[in-house]
PDB file of C-alpha atoms in Angstrom:
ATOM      1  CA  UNK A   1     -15.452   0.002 -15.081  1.00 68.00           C
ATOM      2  CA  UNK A   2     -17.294  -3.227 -14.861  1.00 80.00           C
ATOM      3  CA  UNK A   3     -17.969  -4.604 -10.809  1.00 85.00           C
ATOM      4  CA  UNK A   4     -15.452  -7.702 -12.148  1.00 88.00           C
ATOM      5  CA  UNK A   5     -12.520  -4.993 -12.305  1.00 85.00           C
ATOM      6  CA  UNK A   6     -13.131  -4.065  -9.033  1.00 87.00           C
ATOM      7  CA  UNK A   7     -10.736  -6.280  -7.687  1.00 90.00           C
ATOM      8  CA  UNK A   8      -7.777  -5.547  -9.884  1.00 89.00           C
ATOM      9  CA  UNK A   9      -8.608  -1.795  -9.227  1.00 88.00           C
ATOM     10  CA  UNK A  10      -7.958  -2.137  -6.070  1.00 90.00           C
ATOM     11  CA  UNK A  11      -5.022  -4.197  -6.235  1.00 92.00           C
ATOM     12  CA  UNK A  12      -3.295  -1.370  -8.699  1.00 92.00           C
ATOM     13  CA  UNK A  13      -4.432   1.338  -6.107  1.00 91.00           C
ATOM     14  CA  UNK A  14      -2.891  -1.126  -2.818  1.00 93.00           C
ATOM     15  CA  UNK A  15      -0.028  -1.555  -5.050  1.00 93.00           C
ATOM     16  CA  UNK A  16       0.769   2.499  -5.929  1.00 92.00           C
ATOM     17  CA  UNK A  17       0.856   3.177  -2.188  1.00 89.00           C
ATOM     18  CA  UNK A  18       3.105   0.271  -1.095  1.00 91.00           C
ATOM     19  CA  UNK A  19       5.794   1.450  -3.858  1.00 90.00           C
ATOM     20  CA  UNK A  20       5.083   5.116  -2.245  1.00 88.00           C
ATOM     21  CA  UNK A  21       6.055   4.062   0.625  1.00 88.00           C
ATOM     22  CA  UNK A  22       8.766   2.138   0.045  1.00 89.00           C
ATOM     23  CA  UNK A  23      10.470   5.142  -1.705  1.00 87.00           C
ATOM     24  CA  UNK A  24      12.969   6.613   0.203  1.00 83.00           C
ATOM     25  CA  UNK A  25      13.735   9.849  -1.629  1.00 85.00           C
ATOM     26  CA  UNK A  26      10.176  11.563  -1.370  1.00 83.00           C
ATOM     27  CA  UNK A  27       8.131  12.270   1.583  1.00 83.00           C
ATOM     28  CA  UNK A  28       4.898  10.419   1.878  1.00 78.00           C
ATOM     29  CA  UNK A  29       5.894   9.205  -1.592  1.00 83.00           C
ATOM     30  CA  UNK A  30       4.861  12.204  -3.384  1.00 85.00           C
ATOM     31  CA  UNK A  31       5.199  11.768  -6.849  1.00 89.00           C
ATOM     32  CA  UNK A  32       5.542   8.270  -6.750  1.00 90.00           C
ATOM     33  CA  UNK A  33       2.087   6.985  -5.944  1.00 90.00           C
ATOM     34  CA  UNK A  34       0.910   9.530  -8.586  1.00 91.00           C
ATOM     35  CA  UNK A  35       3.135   8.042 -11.480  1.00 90.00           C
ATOM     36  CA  UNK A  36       2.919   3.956  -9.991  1.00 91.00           C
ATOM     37  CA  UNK A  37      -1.317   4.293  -9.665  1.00 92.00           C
ATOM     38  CA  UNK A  38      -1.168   6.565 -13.451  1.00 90.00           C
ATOM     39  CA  UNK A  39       0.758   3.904 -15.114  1.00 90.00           C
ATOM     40  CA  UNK A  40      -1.129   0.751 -13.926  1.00 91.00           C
ATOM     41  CA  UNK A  41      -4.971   2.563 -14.859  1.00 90.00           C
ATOM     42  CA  UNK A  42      -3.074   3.446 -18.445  1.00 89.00           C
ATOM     43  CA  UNK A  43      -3.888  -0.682 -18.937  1.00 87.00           C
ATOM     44  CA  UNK A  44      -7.861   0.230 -18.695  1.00 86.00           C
ATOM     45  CA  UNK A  45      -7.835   3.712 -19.244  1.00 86.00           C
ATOM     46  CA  UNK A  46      -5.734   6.691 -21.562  1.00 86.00           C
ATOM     47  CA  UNK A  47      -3.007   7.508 -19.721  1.00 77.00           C
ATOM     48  CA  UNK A  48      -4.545  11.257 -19.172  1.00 86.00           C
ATOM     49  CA  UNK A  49      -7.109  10.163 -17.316  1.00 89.00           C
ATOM     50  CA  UNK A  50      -5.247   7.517 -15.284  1.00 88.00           C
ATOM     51  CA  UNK A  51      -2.633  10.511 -14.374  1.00 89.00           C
ATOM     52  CA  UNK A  52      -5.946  12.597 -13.380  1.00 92.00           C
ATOM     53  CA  UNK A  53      -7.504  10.151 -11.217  1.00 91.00           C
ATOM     54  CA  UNK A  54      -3.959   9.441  -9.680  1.00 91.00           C
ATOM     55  CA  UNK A  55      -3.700  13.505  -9.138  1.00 92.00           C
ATOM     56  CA  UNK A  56      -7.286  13.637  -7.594  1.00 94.00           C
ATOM     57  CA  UNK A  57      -7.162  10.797  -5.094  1.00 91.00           C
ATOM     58  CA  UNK A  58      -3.825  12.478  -3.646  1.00 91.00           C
ATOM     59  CA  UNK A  59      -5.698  15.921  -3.509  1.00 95.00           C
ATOM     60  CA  UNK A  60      -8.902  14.667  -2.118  1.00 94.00           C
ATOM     61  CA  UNK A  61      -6.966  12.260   0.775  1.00 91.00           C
ATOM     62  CA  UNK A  62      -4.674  15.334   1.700  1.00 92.00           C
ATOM     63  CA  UNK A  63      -8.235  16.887   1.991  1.00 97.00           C
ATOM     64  CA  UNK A  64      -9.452  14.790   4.094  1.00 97.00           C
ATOM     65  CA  UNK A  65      -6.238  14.552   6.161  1.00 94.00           C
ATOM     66  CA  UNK A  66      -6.742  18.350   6.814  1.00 97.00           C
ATOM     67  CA  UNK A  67     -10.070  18.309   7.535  1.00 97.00           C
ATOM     68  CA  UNK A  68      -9.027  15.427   9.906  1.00 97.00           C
ATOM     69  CA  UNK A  69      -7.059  17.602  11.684  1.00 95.00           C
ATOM     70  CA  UNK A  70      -8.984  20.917  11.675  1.00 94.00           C
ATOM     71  CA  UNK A  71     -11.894  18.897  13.505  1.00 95.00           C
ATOM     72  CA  UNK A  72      -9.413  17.388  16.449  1.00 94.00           C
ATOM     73  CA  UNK A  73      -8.086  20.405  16.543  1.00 92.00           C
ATOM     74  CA  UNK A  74     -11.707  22.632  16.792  1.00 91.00           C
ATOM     75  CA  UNK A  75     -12.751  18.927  19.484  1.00 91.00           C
ATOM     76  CA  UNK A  76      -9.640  19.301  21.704  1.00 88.00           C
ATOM     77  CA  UNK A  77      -9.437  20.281  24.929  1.00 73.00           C
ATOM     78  CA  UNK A  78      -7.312  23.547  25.408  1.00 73.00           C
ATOM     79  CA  UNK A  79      -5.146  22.963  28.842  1.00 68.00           C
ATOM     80  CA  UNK A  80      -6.523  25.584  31.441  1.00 67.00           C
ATOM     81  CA  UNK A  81      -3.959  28.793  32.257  1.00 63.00           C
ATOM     82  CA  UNK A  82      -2.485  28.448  35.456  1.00 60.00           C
ATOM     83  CA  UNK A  83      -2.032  31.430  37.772  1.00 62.00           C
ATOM     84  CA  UNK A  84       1.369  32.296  39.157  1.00 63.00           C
ATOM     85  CA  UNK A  85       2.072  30.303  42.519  1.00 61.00           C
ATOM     86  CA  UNK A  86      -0.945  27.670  42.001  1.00 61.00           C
ATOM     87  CA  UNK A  87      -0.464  24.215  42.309  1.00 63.00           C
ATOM     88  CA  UNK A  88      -0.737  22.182  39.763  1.00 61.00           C
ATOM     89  CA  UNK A  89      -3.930  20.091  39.383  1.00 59.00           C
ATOM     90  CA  UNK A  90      -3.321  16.090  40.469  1.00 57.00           C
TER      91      UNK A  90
END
């Protein structure tokens, strides 16, 4: 891609995940992002590697959503054990 199809690049990608979630009969709009994002690259790319890229951004955000939550999870406080007849802390 050329920097002057940046914009409509990112306007296709905005686009796939407003239609995902505006689907009602997927979670998270699985499947739908995919095919909206695959079909709108097939204009500037074959439709393989449009379907590819859509595949790999979903793998690599669901990635990072992990990861995400592995590191608040590792950061978190864990809530100290409280002994039988101890008040609780105020």
């Amino acid at each position: 891609f050329s920097w002057e199809a940046l914009p409509e690049v990112c306007g296709v990608y905005a686009l796939s995940h407003a239609m995902g979630i505006v689907t009602l009969v997927s979670p998270g709009g699985l499947g739908v992002r995919e095919a909206a994002l695959g079909l709108q690259l097939a204009r500037r790319l074959p439709l393989g590697v449009g379907e590819a890229l859509a595949i790999g951004t979903r793998i690599w955000f669901t990635l990072i959503e992990i990861a995400s939550l592995a590191a608040v999870l590792a950061l978190s406080a864990k809530p100290e054990s409280r002994q039988e007849g101890q008040e609780p802390l105020s």
